[in-house]
Amino acid sequence: MTINTAFDVYIKSFTAYLSVEKNFSSHTVSAYTSDITSFFIWANNISPDKINFNKLREYLHFIQKYNYKKTTVARKIAALRTFFKYLYKSQYIQTNPAENLTSPKRPKSLPKFLTDEEMQNILDNVDINTPAGLRNKAILELLWATGMRVSELSGLNFEDLALDENEITVFGKGAKERIVLISQRAKKYLVQYIETARPLITKDNNPQITNRSPVFVNKTGFRLQNKTIRNAINDVVDKIQLPKHVTPHVFRHSFATKMIENGADLRVVQELLGHASISNTQIYTHISTKHLKEEYNRSHPHAHNL
């Protein structure tokens, strides 16, 4: 079954809302759009203003047979809640049927992070003998030094850099602006990339740099995509045969964990990470405590597995 024309207008408007106003990642926008489309195909293209709470509950009961992970079900519910809230605020519908829709409790798990030795091993093994390699080196050093999200890094323009003050302005979730700080080491590689590698990467596709020009580019001169950054990390991890799955977000977790371990104030870490709630930052205190116990049990002769 296909989606009717009337719904197509709703979904296009919703997609634009997620991308522009909410500043969601392209991955999240795609997932939410797919979730909403699947729901309305199941509902036989019922007009959104005809959907009620019971219909949504019926759908959630229906998808149980697919044995989705709790995280997937939670995302589908989040998509429905966001969609109908948008329609209600935009006055497409008179009531919000998803207002009381609740998500299943997600299993709590501590974020994965890298040890100092693992992080240094990765950074030391980036091949900087090519322009693209030097670009990747600057990227990984920047991820580790700032804790920024990969989407925030790929979205950087030259106007966002204040290198004399060791500051970078980033735009996080919900288009929220914040300042992150960079180390002298990360700044050194970033400046080296901008001055020597970036012009060589773009070659003939090298338009004049303006404030709105992207900092990190591919060989066509366009903004570097998140996938390329992930591939750069995978290449190094494979090279050194590190037995961990390392993503850009693991760099972010490692940054936060190290800050907490070294005594940084929780509110400071919250600000640097761009977390809306302090509760999102507090999980790193649990990681730090767990790590301390592991080190104690490993190192102290009288430890009894705290």
PDB file of C-alpha atoms in Angstrom:
ATOM      1  CA  MET A   1       0.000   0.000   0.000  1.00  0.00           C
ATOM      2  CA  THR A   2       1.173   3.534  -0.747  1.00  0.00           C
ATOM      3  CA  ILE A   3       0.728   6.760   1.162  1.00  0.00           C
ATOM      4  CA  ASN A   4      -1.968   9.113  -0.121  1.00  0.00           C
ATOM      5  CA  THR A   5      -1.237  12.630  -1.341  1.00  0.00           C
ATOM      6  CA  ALA A   6      -2.723  14.361   1.705  1.00  0.00           C
ATOM      7  CA  PHE A   7      -0.468  12.458   4.081  1.00  0.00           C
ATOM      8  CA  ASP A   8       2.517  13.122   1.823  1.00  0.00           C
ATOM      9  CA  VAL A   9       2.089  16.834   2.560  1.00  0.00           C
ATOM     10  CA  TYR A  10       2.107  16.155   6.303  1.00  0.00           C
ATOM     11  CA  ILE A  11       5.217  13.997   6.168  1.00  0.00           C
ATOM     12  CA  LYS A  12       7.197  16.446   4.033  1.00  0.00           C
ATOM     13  CA  SER A  13       6.303  19.273   6.406  1.00  0.00           C
ATOM     14  CA  PHE A  14       7.247  17.110   9.397  1.00  0.00           C
ATOM     15  CA  THR A  15      10.574  16.141   7.825  1.00  0.00           C
ATOM     16  CA  ALA A  16      11.445  19.785   7.247  1.00  0.00           C
ATOM     17  CA  TYR A  17      10.515  20.553  10.860  1.00  0.00           C
ATOM     18  CA  LEU A  18      12.841  17.833  12.178  1.00  0.00           C
ATOM     19  CA  SER A  19      15.726  18.943   9.975  1.00  0.00           C
ATOM     20  CA  VAL A  20      15.458  22.712  10.278  1.00  0.00           C
ATOM     21  CA  GLU A  21      13.798  23.534  13.581  1.00  0.00           C
ATOM     22  CA  LYS A  22      14.810  20.510  15.662  1.00  0.00           C
ATOM     23  CA  ASN A  23      18.182  20.127  13.935  1.00  0.00           C
ATOM     24  CA  PHE A  24      17.974  16.340  14.169  1.00  0.00           C
ATOM     25  CA  SER A  25      20.603  14.274  12.391  1.00  0.00           C
ATOM     26  CA  SER A  26      19.801  12.928   8.933  1.00  0.00           C
ATOM     27  CA  HIS A  27      19.794   9.419  10.449  1.00  0.00           C
ATOM     28  CA  THR A  28      17.138  10.355  13.026  1.00  0.00           C
ATOM     29  CA  VAL A  29      15.044  12.221  10.448  1.00  0.00           C
ATOM     30  CA  SER A  30      15.108   9.186   8.164  1.00  0.00           C
ATOM     31  CA  ALA A  31      14.204   6.813  11.015  1.00  0.00           C
ATOM     32  CA  TYR A  32      11.325   8.977  12.263  1.00  0.00           C
ATOM     33  CA  THR A  33       9.963   9.430   8.747  1.00  0.00           C
ATOM     34  CA  SER A  34      10.077   5.682   8.148  1.00  0.00           C
ATOM     35  CA  ASP A  35       8.374   4.982  11.494  1.00  0.00           C
ATOM     36  CA  ILE A  36       5.534   7.420  10.803  1.00  0.00           C
ATOM     37  CA  THR A  37       5.060   6.143   7.254  1.00  0.00           C
ATOM     38  CA  SER A  38       4.882   2.544   8.503  1.00  0.00           C
ATOM     39  CA  PHE A  39       2.249   3.504  11.049  1.00  0.00           C
ATOM     40  CA  PHE A  40      -0.020   5.163   8.510  1.00  0.00           C
ATOM     41  CA  ILE A  41       0.344   2.295   6.049  1.00  0.00           C
ATOM     42  CA  TRP A  42      -0.779  -0.024   8.867  1.00  0.00           C
ATOM     43  CA  ALA A  43      -3.651   2.382   9.652  1.00  0.00           C
ATOM     44  CA  ASN A  44      -4.855   2.283   6.033  1.00  0.00           C
ATOM     45  CA  ASN A  45      -4.094   5.966   5.465  1.00  0.00           C
ATOM     46  CA  ILE A  46      -6.537   7.212   8.068  1.00  0.00           C
ATOM     47  CA  SER A  47      -6.452  10.996   8.297  1.00  0.00           C
ATOM     48  CA  PRO A  48      -4.309  12.112  11.276  1.00  0.00           C
ATOM     49  CA  ASP A  49      -7.273  13.905  12.831  1.00  0.00           C
ATOM     50  CA  LYS A  50      -9.101  10.559  13.011  1.00  0.00           C
ATOM     51  CA  ILE A  51      -6.344   8.876  15.026  1.00  0.00           C
ATOM     52  CA  ASN A  52      -7.014   8.461  18.749  1.00  0.00           C
ATOM     53  CA  PHE A  53      -5.079   7.075  21.697  1.00  0.00           C
ATOM     54  CA  ASN A  54      -6.662   3.624  21.363  1.00  0.00           C
ATOM     55  CA  LYS A  55      -5.551   3.405  17.738  1.00  0.00           C
ATOM     56  CA  LEU A  56      -1.981   4.121  18.754  1.00  0.00           C
ATOM     57  CA  ARG A  57      -2.145   1.477  21.488  1.00  0.00           C
ATOM     58  CA  GLU A  58      -3.537  -0.999  18.970  1.00  0.00           C
ATOM     59  CA  TYR A  59      -0.574  -0.321  16.688  1.00  0.00           C
ATOM     60  CA  LEU A  60       1.925  -0.820  19.492  1.00  0.00           C
ATOM     61  CA  HIS A  61       0.259  -4.122  20.321  1.00  0.00           C
ATOM     62  CA  PHE A  62       0.496  -5.081  16.639  1.00  0.00           C
ATOM     63  CA  ILE A  63       4.263  -4.467  16.362  1.00  0.00           C
ATOM     64  CA  GLN A  64       4.986  -6.632  19.410  1.00  0.00           C
ATOM     65  CA  LYS A  65       4.890  -9.700  17.193  1.00  0.00           C
ATOM     66  CA  TYR A  66       8.057  -8.509  15.455  1.00  0.00           C
ATOM     67  CA  ASN A  67      10.072  -8.753  18.685  1.00  0.00           C
ATOM     68  CA  TYR A  68      11.762  -5.405  18.199  1.00  0.00           C
ATOM     69  CA  LYS A  69      14.403  -4.352  20.693  1.00  0.00           C
ATOM     70  CA  LYS A  70      13.185  -2.026  23.423  1.00  0.00           C
ATOM     71  CA  THR A  71      15.291   0.747  21.943  1.00  0.00           C
ATOM     72  CA  THR A  72      13.570   0.339  18.561  1.00  0.00           C
ATOM     73  CA  VAL A  73      10.099   0.383  20.122  1.00  0.00           C
ATOM     74  CA  ALA A  74      11.085   3.449  22.147  1.00  0.00           C
ATOM     75  CA  ARG A  75      12.199   5.210  18.972  1.00  0.00           C
ATOM     76  CA  LYS A  76       8.932   4.361  17.186  1.00  0.00           C
ATOM     77  CA  ILE A  77       6.963   5.770  20.113  1.00  0.00           C
ATOM     78  CA  ALA A  78       9.161   8.861  20.160  1.00  0.00           C
ATOM     79  CA  ALA A  79       8.492   9.335  16.444  1.00  0.00           C
ATOM     80  CA  LEU A  80       4.724   9.110  16.986  1.00  0.00           C
ATOM     81  CA  ARG A  81       4.831  11.475  19.949  1.00  0.00           C
ATOM     82  CA  THR A  82       6.929  14.002  18.029  1.00  0.00           C
ATOM     83  CA  PHE A  83       4.773  13.767  14.896  1.00  0.00           C
ATOM     84  CA  PHE A  84       1.423  14.286  16.601  1.00  0.00           C
ATOM     85  CA  LYS A  85       2.816  17.000  18.868  1.00  0.00           C
ATOM     86  CA  TYR A  86       4.000  18.802  15.732  1.00  0.00           C
ATOM     87  CA  LEU A  87       0.608  18.437  14.048  1.00  0.00           C
ATOM     88  CA  TYR A  88      -1.147  19.722  17.174  1.00  0.00           C
ATOM     89  CA  LYS A  89       1.155  22.734  17.580  1.00  0.00           C
ATOM     90  CA  SER A  90       0.744  23.493  13.867  1.00  0.00           C
ATOM     91  CA  GLN A  91      -3.055  23.272  14.307  1.00  0.00           C
ATOM     92  CA  TYR A  92      -3.424  20.466  11.766  1.00  0.00           C
ATOM     93  CA  ILE A  93      -5.299  18.504  14.456  1.00  0.00           C
ATOM     94  CA  GLN A  94      -7.445  19.636  17.395  1.00  0.00           C
ATOM     95  CA  THR A  95      -6.176  17.136  19.993  1.00  0.00           C
ATOM     96  CA  ASN A  96      -2.929  15.253  20.457  1.00  0.00           C
ATOM     97  CA  PRO A  97      -3.660  11.487  20.653  1.00  0.00           C
ATOM     98  CA  ALA A  98      -0.045  10.640  21.530  1.00  0.00           C
ATOM     99  CA  GLU A  99       0.214  12.969  24.520  1.00  0.00           C
ATOM    100  CA  ASN A 100      -0.075  10.157  27.075  1.00  0.00           C
ATOM    101  CA  LEU A 101       1.863   7.579  25.093  1.00  0.00           C
ATOM    102  CA  THR A 102       4.683   6.190  27.234  1.00  0.00           C
ATOM    103  CA  SER A 103       7.879   4.488  26.165  1.00  0.00           C
ATOM    104  CA  PRO A 104       9.190   1.187  27.558  1.00  0.00           C
ATOM    105  CA  LYS A 105      11.985   1.543  30.060  1.00  0.00           C
ATOM    106  CA  ARG A 106      15.305   1.176  28.319  1.00  0.00           C
ATOM    107  CA  PRO A 107      17.915  -1.097  29.866  1.00  0.00           C
ATOM    108  CA  LYS A 108      20.584   1.053  31.451  1.00  0.00           C
ATOM    109  CA  SER A 109      24.085   0.402  30.216  1.00  0.00           C
ATOM    110  CA  LEU A 110      27.246   2.350  30.797  1.00  0.00           C
ATOM    111  CA  PRO A 111      28.723   4.037  27.711  1.00  0.00           C
ATOM    112  CA  LYS A 112      31.882   2.495  26.287  1.00  0.00           C
ATOM    113  CA  PHE A 113      35.069   4.518  26.536  1.00  0.00           C
ATOM    114  CA  LEU A 114      38.746   4.231  25.685  1.00  0.00           C
ATOM    115  CA  THR A 115      41.621   4.123  28.143  1.00  0.00           C
ATOM    116  CA  ASP A 116      44.399   6.699  27.857  1.00  0.00           C
ATOM    117  CA  GLU A 117      46.650   4.094  26.260  1.00  0.00           C
ATOM    118  CA  GLU A 118      44.022   3.049  23.708  1.00  0.00           C
ATOM    119  CA  MET A 119      43.245   6.633  22.780  1.00  0.00           C
ATOM    120  CA  GLN A 120      46.907   7.509  22.383  1.00  0.00           C
ATOM    121  CA  ASN A 121      47.460   4.379  20.293  1.00  0.00           C
ATOM    122  CA  ILE A 122      44.707   5.459  17.918  1.00  0.00           C
ATOM    123  CA  LEU A 123      45.933   9.047  17.631  1.00  0.00           C
ATOM    124  CA  ASP A 124      49.549   7.979  17.108  1.00  0.00           C
ATOM    125  CA  ASN A 125      48.655   5.625  14.271  1.00  0.00           C
ATOM    126  CA  VAL A 126      46.777   7.980  11.959  1.00  0.00           C
ATOM    127  CA  ASP A 127      48.738   8.159   8.697  1.00  0.00           C
ATOM    128  CA  ILE A 128      49.460  11.855   8.145  1.00  0.00           C
ATOM    129  CA  ASN A 129      51.534  11.386   4.984  1.00  0.00           C
ATOM    130  CA  THR A 130      48.599  12.359   2.749  1.00  0.00           C
ATOM    131  CA  PRO A 131      46.377  15.459   2.811  1.00  0.00           C
ATOM    132  CA  ALA A 132      43.342  13.326   3.688  1.00  0.00           C
ATOM    133  CA  GLY A 133      45.353  11.631   6.421  1.00  0.00           C
ATOM    134  CA  LEU A 134      46.326  14.958   7.971  1.00  0.00           C
ATOM    135  CA  ARG A 135      42.665  15.999   7.810  1.00  0.00           C
ATOM    136  CA  ASN A 136      41.657  12.810   9.616  1.00  0.00           C
ATOM    137  CA  LYS A 137      44.358  13.391  12.223  1.00  0.00           C
ATOM    138  CA  ALA A 138      42.970  16.880  12.920  1.00  0.00           C
ATOM    139  CA  ILE A 139      39.458  15.445  13.177  1.00  0.00           C
ATOM    140  CA  LEU A 140      40.329  12.719  15.680  1.00  0.00           C
ATOM    141  CA  GLU A 141      42.430  15.088  17.779  1.00  0.00           C
ATOM    142  CA  LEU A 142      39.507  17.518  17.783  1.00  0.00           C
ATOM    143  CA  LEU A 143      36.951  14.867  18.780  1.00  0.00           C
ATOM    144  CA  TRP A 144      39.145  13.803  21.689  1.00  0.00           C
ATOM    145  CA  ALA A 145      39.971  17.348  22.803  1.00  0.00           C
ATOM    146  CA  THR A 146      36.427  18.717  22.718  1.00  0.00           C
ATOM    147  CA  GLY A 147      33.949  15.856  23.169  1.00  0.00           C
ATOM    148  CA  MET A 148      31.793  17.289  20.391  1.00  0.00           C
ATOM    149  CA  ARG A 149      29.363  15.140  18.411  1.00  0.00           C
ATOM    150  CA  VAL A 150      30.430  13.999  14.951  1.00  0.00           C
ATOM    151  CA  SER A 151      27.542  15.945  13.388  1.00  0.00           C
ATOM    152  CA  GLU A 152      28.721  19.075  15.201  1.00  0.00           C
ATOM    153  CA  LEU A 153      32.234  18.602  13.880  1.00  0.00           C
ATOM    154  CA  SER A 154      31.212  17.960  10.276  1.00  0.00           C
ATOM    155  CA  GLY A 155      28.932  21.015  10.492  1.00  0.00           C
ATOM    156  CA  LEU A 156      31.738  23.422  11.429  1.00  0.00           C
ATOM    157  CA  ASN A 157      32.236  26.521   9.290  1.00  0.00           C
ATOM    158  CA  PHE A 158      35.205  28.882   9.422  1.00  0.00           C
ATOM    159  CA  GLU A 159      33.120  31.516  11.196  1.00  0.00           C
ATOM    160  CA  ASP A 160      32.779  29.068  14.112  1.00  0.00           C
ATOM    161  CA  LEU A 161      36.520  29.036  14.811  1.00  0.00           C
ATOM    162  CA  ALA A 162      38.068  31.382  17.375  1.00  0.00           C
ATOM    163  CA  LEU A 163      41.471  29.741  17.510  1.00  0.00           C
ATOM    164  CA  ASP A 164      43.222  32.699  19.149  1.00  0.00           C
ATOM    165  CA  GLU A 165      41.015  32.012  22.178  1.00  0.00           C
ATOM    166  CA  ASN A 166      41.158  28.207  21.726  1.00  0.00           C
ATOM    167  CA  GLU A 167      37.368  28.224  21.287  1.00  0.00           C
ATOM    168  CA  ILE A 168      34.965  26.751  18.761  1.00  0.00           C
ATOM    169  CA  THR A 169      31.252  27.483  18.489  1.00  0.00           C
ATOM    170  CA  VAL A 170      29.139  24.412  17.751  1.00  0.00           C
ATOM    171  CA  PHE A 171      25.453  23.924  17.118  1.00  0.00           C
ATOM    172  CA  GLY A 172      24.083  20.881  18.893  1.00  0.00           C
ATOM    173  CA  LYS A 173      20.710  19.214  19.186  1.00  0.00           C
ATOM    174  CA  GLY A 174      17.792  21.558  18.810  1.00  0.00           C
ATOM    175  CA  ALA A 175      20.123  24.104  17.143  1.00  0.00           C
ATOM    176  CA  LYS A 176      21.481  25.016  20.587  1.00  0.00           C
ATOM    177  CA  GLU A 177      24.696  26.992  20.390  1.00  0.00           C
ATOM    178  CA  ARG A 178      27.573  26.428  22.793  1.00  0.00           C
ATOM    179  CA  ILE A 179      31.318  26.996  23.098  1.00  0.00           C
ATOM    180  CA  VAL A 180      33.780  24.105  23.279  1.00  0.00           C
ATOM    181  CA  LEU A 181      37.439  24.467  24.180  1.00  0.00           C
ATOM    182  CA  ILE A 182      40.356  22.963  22.283  1.00  0.00           C
ATOM    183  CA  SER A 183      43.818  21.971  23.442  1.00  0.00           C
ATOM    184  CA  GLN A 184      47.026  23.392  21.998  1.00  0.00           C
ATOM    185  CA  ARG A 185      47.776  20.001  20.473  1.00  0.00           C
ATOM    186  CA  ALA A 186      44.412  19.772  18.696  1.00  0.00           C
ATOM    187  CA  LYS A 187      44.745  23.373  17.517  1.00  0.00           C
ATOM    188  CA  LYS A 188      48.182  22.647  16.095  1.00  0.00           C
ATOM    189  CA  TYR A 189      46.876  19.842  13.881  1.00  0.00           C
ATOM    190  CA  LEU A 190      43.762  21.827  12.924  1.00  0.00           C
ATOM    191  CA  VAL A 191      45.840  24.819  11.782  1.00  0.00           C
ATOM    192  CA  GLN A 192      48.234  22.515   9.936  1.00  0.00           C
ATOM    193  CA  TYR A 193      45.304  20.904   8.122  1.00  0.00           C
ATOM    194  CA  ILE A 194      43.732  24.251   7.188  1.00  0.00           C
ATOM    195  CA  GLU A 195      46.972  25.785   5.949  1.00  0.00           C
ATOM    196  CA  THR A 196      48.538  22.833   4.132  1.00  0.00           C
ATOM    197  CA  ALA A 197      46.201  19.863   3.613  1.00  0.00           C
ATOM    198  CA  ARG A 198      42.818  21.431   2.877  1.00  0.00           C
ATOM    199  CA  PRO A 199      43.929  23.195  -0.341  1.00  0.00           C
ATOM    200  CA  LEU A 200      45.479  19.938  -1.590  1.00  0.00           C
ATOM    201  CA  ILE A 201      42.353  17.899  -0.844  1.00  0.00           C
ATOM    202  CA  THR A 202      40.070  20.106  -2.919  1.00  0.00           C
ATOM    203  CA  LYS A 203      42.627  20.660  -5.745  1.00  0.00           C
ATOM    204  CA  ASP A 204      40.701  22.089  -8.707  1.00  0.00           C
ATOM    205  CA  ASN A 205      37.509  22.248  -6.630  1.00  0.00           C
ATOM    206  CA  ASN A 206      38.862  24.906  -4.318  1.00  0.00           C
ATOM    207  CA  PRO A 207      36.556  27.937  -4.188  1.00  0.00           C
ATOM    208  CA  GLN A 208      37.581  30.958  -2.146  1.00  0.00           C
ATOM    209  CA  ILE A 209      37.165  30.345   1.573  1.00  0.00           C
ATOM    210  CA  THR A 210      34.512  32.464   3.283  1.00  0.00           C
ATOM    211  CA  ASN A 211      33.119  32.524   6.807  1.00  0.00           C
ATOM    212  CA  ARG A 212      30.389  30.107   5.683  1.00  0.00           C
ATOM    213  CA  SER A 213      32.799  27.627   4.081  1.00  0.00           C
ATOM    214  CA  PRO A 214      32.943  24.186   5.732  1.00  0.00           C
ATOM    215  CA  VAL A 215      36.118  23.498   7.689  1.00  0.00           C
ATOM    216  CA  PHE A 216      36.333  19.818   6.799  1.00  0.00           C
ATOM    217  CA  VAL A 217      35.849  18.904   3.136  1.00  0.00           C
ATOM    218  CA  ASN A 218      36.192  15.980   0.745  1.00  0.00           C
ATOM    219  CA  LYS A 219      38.050  15.975  -2.562  1.00  0.00           C
ATOM    220  CA  THR A 220      35.112  17.570  -4.369  1.00  0.00           C
ATOM    221  CA  GLY A 221      35.222  20.534  -2.025  1.00  0.00           C
ATOM    222  CA  PHE A 222      31.943  19.685  -0.321  1.00  0.00           C
ATOM    223  CA  ARG A 223      31.376  19.274   3.405  1.00  0.00           C
ATOM    224  CA  LEU A 224      32.765  16.041   4.820  1.00  0.00           C
ATOM    225  CA  GLN A 225      30.073  13.515   5.721  1.00  0.00           C
ATOM    226  CA  ASN A 226      29.793  11.711   9.049  1.00  0.00           C
ATOM    227  CA  LYS A 227      30.337   8.356   7.354  1.00  0.00           C
ATOM    228  CA  THR A 228      33.803   9.389   6.170  1.00  0.00           C
ATOM    229  CA  ILE A 229      34.770  10.288   9.726  1.00  0.00           C
ATOM    230  CA  ARG A 230      33.541   6.923  10.996  1.00  0.00           C
ATOM    231  CA  ASN A 231      35.513   5.160   8.253  1.00  0.00           C
ATOM    232  CA  ALA A 232      38.660   7.062   9.238  1.00  0.00           C
ATOM    233  CA  ILE A 233      38.309   5.784  12.806  1.00  0.00           C
ATOM    234  CA  ASN A 234      37.624   2.232  11.620  1.00  0.00           C
ATOM    235  CA  ASP A 235      40.764   2.266   9.462  1.00  0.00           C
ATOM    236  CA  VAL A 236      43.008   3.106  12.420  1.00  0.00           C
ATOM    237  CA  VAL A 237      41.257   0.689  14.791  1.00  0.00           C
ATOM    238  CA  ASP A 238      41.672  -2.114  12.234  1.00  0.00           C
ATOM    239  CA  LYS A 239      45.304  -1.154  11.691  1.00  0.00           C
ATOM    240  CA  ILE A 240      46.230  -1.438  15.379  1.00  0.00           C
ATOM    241  CA  GLN A 241      43.872  -4.432  15.864  1.00  0.00           C
ATOM    242  CA  LEU A 242      42.122  -2.829  18.825  1.00  0.00           C
ATOM    243  CA  PRO A 243      39.483  -5.329  20.052  1.00  0.00           C
ATOM    244  CA  LYS A 244      36.820  -2.653  20.562  1.00  0.00           C
ATOM    245  CA  HIS A 245      34.077  -1.159  18.443  1.00  0.00           C
ATOM    246  CA  VAL A 246      35.086   2.502  18.300  1.00  0.00           C
ATOM    247  CA  THR A 247      32.779   5.204  16.995  1.00  0.00           C
ATOM    248  CA  PRO A 248      32.954   9.007  17.127  1.00  0.00           C
ATOM    249  CA  HIS A 249      30.585   8.824  20.098  1.00  0.00           C
ATOM    250  CA  VAL A 250      33.091   6.636  21.955  1.00  0.00           C
ATOM    251  CA  PHE A 251      35.508   9.575  21.638  1.00  0.00           C
ATOM    252  CA  ARG A 252      32.812  11.763  23.238  1.00  0.00           C
ATOM    253  CA  HIS A 253      32.271   9.256  26.056  1.00  0.00           C
ATOM    254  CA  SER A 254      36.033   9.010  26.594  1.00  0.00           C
ATOM    255  CA  PHE A 255      36.357  12.796  26.802  1.00  0.00           C
ATOM    256  CA  ALA A 256      33.592  13.052  29.413  1.00  0.00           C
ATOM    257  CA  THR A 257      34.901  10.114  31.441  1.00  0.00           C
ATOM    258  CA  LYS A 258      38.415  11.540  31.571  1.00  0.00           C
ATOM    259  CA  MET A 259      37.132  14.973  32.600  1.00  0.00           C
ATOM    260  CA  ILE A 260      35.153  13.460  35.494  1.00  0.00           C
ATOM    261  CA  GLU A 261      38.038  11.184  36.542  1.00  0.00           C
ATOM    262  CA  ASN A 262      40.319  14.213  36.728  1.00  0.00           C
ATOM    263  CA  GLY A 263      37.923  16.095  38.985  1.00  0.00           C
ATOM    264  CA  ALA A 264      36.032  18.350  36.571  1.00  0.00           C
ATOM    265  CA  ASP A 265      32.808  19.831  37.923  1.00  0.00           C
ATOM    266  CA  LEU A 266      29.731  18.006  36.640  1.00  0.00           C
ATOM    267  CA  ARG A 267      28.110  21.265  35.517  1.00  0.00           C
ATOM    268  CA  VAL A 268      31.190  22.169  33.493  1.00  0.00           C
ATOM    269  CA  VAL A 269      31.151  18.813  31.729  1.00  0.00           C
ATOM    270  CA  GLN A 270      27.427  19.229  31.093  1.00  0.00           C
ATOM    271  CA  GLU A 271      28.079  22.598  29.459  1.00  0.00           C
ATOM    272  CA  LEU A 272      30.951  21.292  27.327  1.00  0.00           C
ATOM    273  CA  LEU A 273      28.904  18.314  26.122  1.00  0.00           C
ATOM    274  CA  GLY A 274      25.791  20.367  25.498  1.00  0.00           C
ATOM    275  CA  HIS A 275      23.544  18.152  27.620  1.00  0.00           C
ATOM    276  CA  ALA A 276      20.100  19.631  28.277  1.00  0.00           C
ATOM    277  CA  SER A 277      19.850  17.804  31.608  1.00  0.00           C
ATOM    278  CA  ILE A 278      22.472  17.149  34.256  1.00  0.00           C
ATOM    279  CA  SER A 279      21.116  13.587  34.543  1.00  0.00           C
ATOM    280  CA  ASN A 280      22.570  12.839  31.107  1.00  0.00           C
ATOM    281  CA  THR A 281      25.994  13.833  32.384  1.00  0.00           C
ATOM    282  CA  GLN A 282      25.778  11.997  35.700  1.00  0.00           C
ATOM    283  CA  ILE A 283      26.209   8.611  34.040  1.00  0.00           C
ATOM    284  CA  TYR A 284      29.901   9.434  33.619  1.00  0.00           C
ATOM    285  CA  THR A 285      30.285   9.563  37.389  1.00  0.00           C
ATOM    286  CA  HIS A 286      29.087   5.942  37.441  1.00  0.00           C
ATOM    287  CA  ILE A 287      31.665   5.025  34.814  1.00  0.00           C
ATOM    288  CA  SER A 288      34.366   6.723  36.831  1.00  0.00           C
ATOM    289  CA  THR A 289      33.374   4.914  40.052  1.00  0.00           C
ATOM    290  CA  LYS A 290      33.222   1.573  38.239  1.00  0.00           C
ATOM    291  CA  HIS A 291      36.665   2.194  36.762  1.00  0.00           C
ATOM    292  CA  LEU A 292      38.092   3.118  40.170  1.00  0.00           C
ATOM    293  CA  LYS A 293      36.760  -0.115  41.691  1.00  0.00           C
ATOM    294  CA  GLU A 294      38.222  -2.189  38.865  1.00  0.00           C
ATOM    295  CA  GLU A 295      41.607  -0.558  39.324  1.00  0.00           C
ATOM    296  CA  TYR A 296      41.430  -1.032  43.095  1.00  0.00           C
ATOM    297  CA  ASN A 297      40.531  -4.711  42.780  1.00  0.00           C
ATOM    298  CA  ARG A 298      43.289  -5.207  40.243  1.00  0.00           C
ATOM    299  CA  SER A 299      45.988  -3.348  42.151  1.00  0.00           C
ATOM    300  CA  HIS A 300      45.432  -3.757  45.881  1.00  0.00           C
ATOM    301  CA  PRO A 301      46.585  -7.058  47.441  1.00  0.00           C
ATOM    302  CA  HIS A 302      43.781  -7.052  50.019  1.00  0.00           C
ATOM    303  CA  ALA A 303      40.968  -6.040  47.684  1.00  0.00           C
ATOM    304  CA  HIS A 304      37.814  -8.142  47.917  1.00  0.00           C
ATOM    305  CA  ASN A 305      35.999  -7.211  44.730  1.00  0.00           C
ATOM    306  CA  LEU A 306      34.075  -4.165  45.877  1.00  0.00           C
TER     307      LEU A 306
END
